[in-house]
Coordinates of C-alpha atoms in Angstrom, one line a residue:
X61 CA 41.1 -111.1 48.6
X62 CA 42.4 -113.6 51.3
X63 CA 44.9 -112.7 53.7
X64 CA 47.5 -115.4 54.2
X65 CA 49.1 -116.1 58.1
X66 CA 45.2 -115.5 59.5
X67 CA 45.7 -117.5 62.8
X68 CA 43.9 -117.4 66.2
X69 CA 47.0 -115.5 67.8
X70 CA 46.9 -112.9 64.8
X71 CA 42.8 -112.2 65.0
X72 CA 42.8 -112.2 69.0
X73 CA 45.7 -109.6 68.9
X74 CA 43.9 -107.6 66.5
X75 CA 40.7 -107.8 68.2
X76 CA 42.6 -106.1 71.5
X77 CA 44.1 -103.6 69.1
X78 CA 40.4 -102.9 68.1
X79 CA 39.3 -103.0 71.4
X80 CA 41.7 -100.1 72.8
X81 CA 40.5 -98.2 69.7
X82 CA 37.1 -98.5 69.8
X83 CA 36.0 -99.8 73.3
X84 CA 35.5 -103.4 74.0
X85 CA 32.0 -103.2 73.5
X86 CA 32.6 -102.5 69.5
X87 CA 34.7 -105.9 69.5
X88 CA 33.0 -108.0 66.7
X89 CA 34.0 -110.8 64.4
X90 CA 33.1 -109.1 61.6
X91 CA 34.5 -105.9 62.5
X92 CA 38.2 -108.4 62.9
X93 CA 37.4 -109.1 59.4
X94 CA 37.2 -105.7 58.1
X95 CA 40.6 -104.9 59.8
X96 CA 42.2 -107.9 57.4
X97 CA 40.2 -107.5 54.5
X98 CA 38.4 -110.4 54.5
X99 CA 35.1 -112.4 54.7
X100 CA 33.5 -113.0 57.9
X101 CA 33.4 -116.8 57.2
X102 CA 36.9 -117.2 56.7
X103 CA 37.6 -116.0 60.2
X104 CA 35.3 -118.7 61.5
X105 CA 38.1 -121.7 60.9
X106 CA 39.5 -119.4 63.7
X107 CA 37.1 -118.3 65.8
X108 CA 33.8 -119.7 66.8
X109 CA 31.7 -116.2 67.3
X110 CA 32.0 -112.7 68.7
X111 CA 32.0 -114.1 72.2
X112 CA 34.9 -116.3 72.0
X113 CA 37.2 -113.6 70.3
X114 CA 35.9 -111.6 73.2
X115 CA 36.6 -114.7 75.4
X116 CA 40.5 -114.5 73.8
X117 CA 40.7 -110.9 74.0
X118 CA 40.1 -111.0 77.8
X119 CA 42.7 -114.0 78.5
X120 CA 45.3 -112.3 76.7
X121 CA 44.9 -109.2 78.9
X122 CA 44.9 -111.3 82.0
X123 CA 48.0 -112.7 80.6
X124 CA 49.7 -109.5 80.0
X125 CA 48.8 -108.0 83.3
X126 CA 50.2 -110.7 85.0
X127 CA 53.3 -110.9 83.2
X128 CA 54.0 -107.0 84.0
X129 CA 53.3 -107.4 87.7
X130 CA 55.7 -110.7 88.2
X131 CA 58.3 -108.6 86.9
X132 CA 56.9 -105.4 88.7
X133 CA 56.7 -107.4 92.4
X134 CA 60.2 -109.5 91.6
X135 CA 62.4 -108.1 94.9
X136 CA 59.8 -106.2 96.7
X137 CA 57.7 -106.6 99.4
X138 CA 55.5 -104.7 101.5
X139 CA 54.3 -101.2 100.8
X140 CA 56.8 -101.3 97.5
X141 CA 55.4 -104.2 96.5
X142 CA 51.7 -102.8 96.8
X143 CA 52.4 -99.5 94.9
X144 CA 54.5 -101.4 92.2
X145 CA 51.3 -103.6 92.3
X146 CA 48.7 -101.2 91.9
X147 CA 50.6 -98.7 89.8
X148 CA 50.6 -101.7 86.8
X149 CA 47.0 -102.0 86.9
X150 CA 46.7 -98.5 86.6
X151 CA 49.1 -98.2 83.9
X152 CA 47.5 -101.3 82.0
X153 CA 44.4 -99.3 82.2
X154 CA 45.3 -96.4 80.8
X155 CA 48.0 -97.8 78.2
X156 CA 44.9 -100.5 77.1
X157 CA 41.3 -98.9 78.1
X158 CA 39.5 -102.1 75.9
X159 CA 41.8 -104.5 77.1
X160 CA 41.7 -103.7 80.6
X161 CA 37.8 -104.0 80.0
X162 CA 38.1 -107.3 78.3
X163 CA 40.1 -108.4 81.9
X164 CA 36.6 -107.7 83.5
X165 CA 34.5 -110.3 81.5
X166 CA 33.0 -112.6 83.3
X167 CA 34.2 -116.3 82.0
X168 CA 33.2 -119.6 82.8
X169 CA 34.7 -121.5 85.6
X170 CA 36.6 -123.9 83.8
X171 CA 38.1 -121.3 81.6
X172 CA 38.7 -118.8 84.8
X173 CA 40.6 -121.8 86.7
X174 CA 43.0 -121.5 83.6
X175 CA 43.3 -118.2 83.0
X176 CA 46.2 -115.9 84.4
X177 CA 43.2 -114.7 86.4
X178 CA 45.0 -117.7 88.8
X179 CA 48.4 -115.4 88.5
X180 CA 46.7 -112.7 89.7
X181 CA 45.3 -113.9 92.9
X182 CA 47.8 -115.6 94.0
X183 CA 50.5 -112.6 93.3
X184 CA 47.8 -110.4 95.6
X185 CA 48.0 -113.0 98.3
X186 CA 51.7 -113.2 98.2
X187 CA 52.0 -109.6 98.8
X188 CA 49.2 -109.5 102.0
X189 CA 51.8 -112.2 102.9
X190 CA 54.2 -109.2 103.8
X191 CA 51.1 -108.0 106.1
X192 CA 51.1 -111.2 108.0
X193 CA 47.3 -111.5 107.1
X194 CA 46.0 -115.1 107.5
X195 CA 42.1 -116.7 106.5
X196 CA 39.8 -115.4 106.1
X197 CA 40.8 -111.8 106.3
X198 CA 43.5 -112.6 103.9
X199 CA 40.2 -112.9 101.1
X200 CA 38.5 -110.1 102.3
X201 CA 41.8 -107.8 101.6
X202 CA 42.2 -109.2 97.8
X203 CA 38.7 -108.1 97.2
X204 CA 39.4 -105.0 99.0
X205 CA 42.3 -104.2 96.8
X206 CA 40.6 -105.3 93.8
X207 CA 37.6 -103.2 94.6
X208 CA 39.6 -99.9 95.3
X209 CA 41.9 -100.4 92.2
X210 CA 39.3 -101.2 90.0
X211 CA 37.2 -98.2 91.0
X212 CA 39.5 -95.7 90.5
X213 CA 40.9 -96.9 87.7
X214 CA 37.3 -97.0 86.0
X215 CA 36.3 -93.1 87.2
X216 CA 39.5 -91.8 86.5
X217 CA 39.6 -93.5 82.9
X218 CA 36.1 -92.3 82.7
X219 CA 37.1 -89.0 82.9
X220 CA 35.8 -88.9 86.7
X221 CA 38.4 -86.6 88.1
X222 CA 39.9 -84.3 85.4
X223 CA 38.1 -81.9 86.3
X224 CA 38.8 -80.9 90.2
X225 CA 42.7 -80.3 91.9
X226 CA 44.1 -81.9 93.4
X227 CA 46.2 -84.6 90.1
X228 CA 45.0 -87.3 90.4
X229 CA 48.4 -88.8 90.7
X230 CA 48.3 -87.1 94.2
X231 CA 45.0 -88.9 95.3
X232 CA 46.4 -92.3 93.9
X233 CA 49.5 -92.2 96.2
X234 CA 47.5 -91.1 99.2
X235 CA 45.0 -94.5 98.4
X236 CA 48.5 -96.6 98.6
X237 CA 49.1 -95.0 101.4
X238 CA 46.1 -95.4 103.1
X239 CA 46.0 -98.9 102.0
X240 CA 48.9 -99.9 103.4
X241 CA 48.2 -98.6 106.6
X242 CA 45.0 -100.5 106.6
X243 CA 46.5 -103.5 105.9
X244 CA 49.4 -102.7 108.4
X245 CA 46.5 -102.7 110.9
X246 CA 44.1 -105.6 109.8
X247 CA 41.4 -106.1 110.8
X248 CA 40.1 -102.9 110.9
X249 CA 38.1 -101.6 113.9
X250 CA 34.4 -103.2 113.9

């Protein structure tokens, strides 16, 4: 039985649906199909393989990312801007585990230069702006940030500290705390 409206859009959404069910890692064409009812090969007017719904799946999380933090950052600055920053990431994360894991494939230059991927850096940069941080420290604190956010978010969605006190709400506002005081300070101390 064909399904009728089968677009790109439809099958990349469902695919991130699938993903935050199942884990990126399970994200297959045919496994797209299965969710519509439908042959593999009629999906593949659509899509050209696994890796390009992947390829989808992971600019559409970019996208969405970087849609919630424009409108988390719009009137802040500084420290507010930072935790408003980081606590979207977080959120993402925990509201879209495959998605978020999609955000983390790697993709090839030419599609990276247009992905929201672009959005991201430059709204990181525009808040180290508030920390008066120039070149080249100004890289070394995006991958700073990106490192620490990205590593907690992975233990913590991996289950890395539910087991110990203090929340680990508590810990996560004593990293924005602690980053911002870096950053208040950069460069650090050699």
């Amino acid at each position: 039985m064909a399904y009728a409206g089968l677009t790109t859009e439809r099958l990349t959404r469902a695919g991130a649906e699938l993903a935050d069910e199942v884990g990126f890692d399970q994200v297959t064409v045919s496994a797209v199909a299965r969710r519509f009812d439908v042959k593999v090969a009629s999906l593949y007017s659509h899509l050209k393989n696994s890796q390009d719904l992947k390829t989808r799946i992971a600019l559409l999380a970019l996208e969405e990312m970087a849609d919630r933090v424009a409108a988390a950052l719009a009137g802040r600055a500084g420290k507010d801007a930072l935790a408003a920053f980081a606590n979207v990431y977080r959120d993402y994360a925990r509201e879209h585990p495959g998605r978020y894991a999609a955000a983390q494939l790697r993709l090839d230059p030419e599609t990276a230069a247009a992905s929201a991927g672009v959005r991201h850096a430059q709204m990181t940069r525009a808040i180290l702006r508030g920390y008066d941080l120039t070149e080249p420290d100004q890289t070394h604190a995006v991958r700073l940030l990106g490192s620490v956010f990205h590593g907690y978010v992975s233990l913590e969605l991996g289950g890395g500290f539910s087991h110990s006190a203090p929340d680990s709400d508590v810990t996560w506002t004593r990293i924005i705390d602690a980053l911002d005081a870096l950053l208040r300070n950069w460069p650090p101390e050699p």
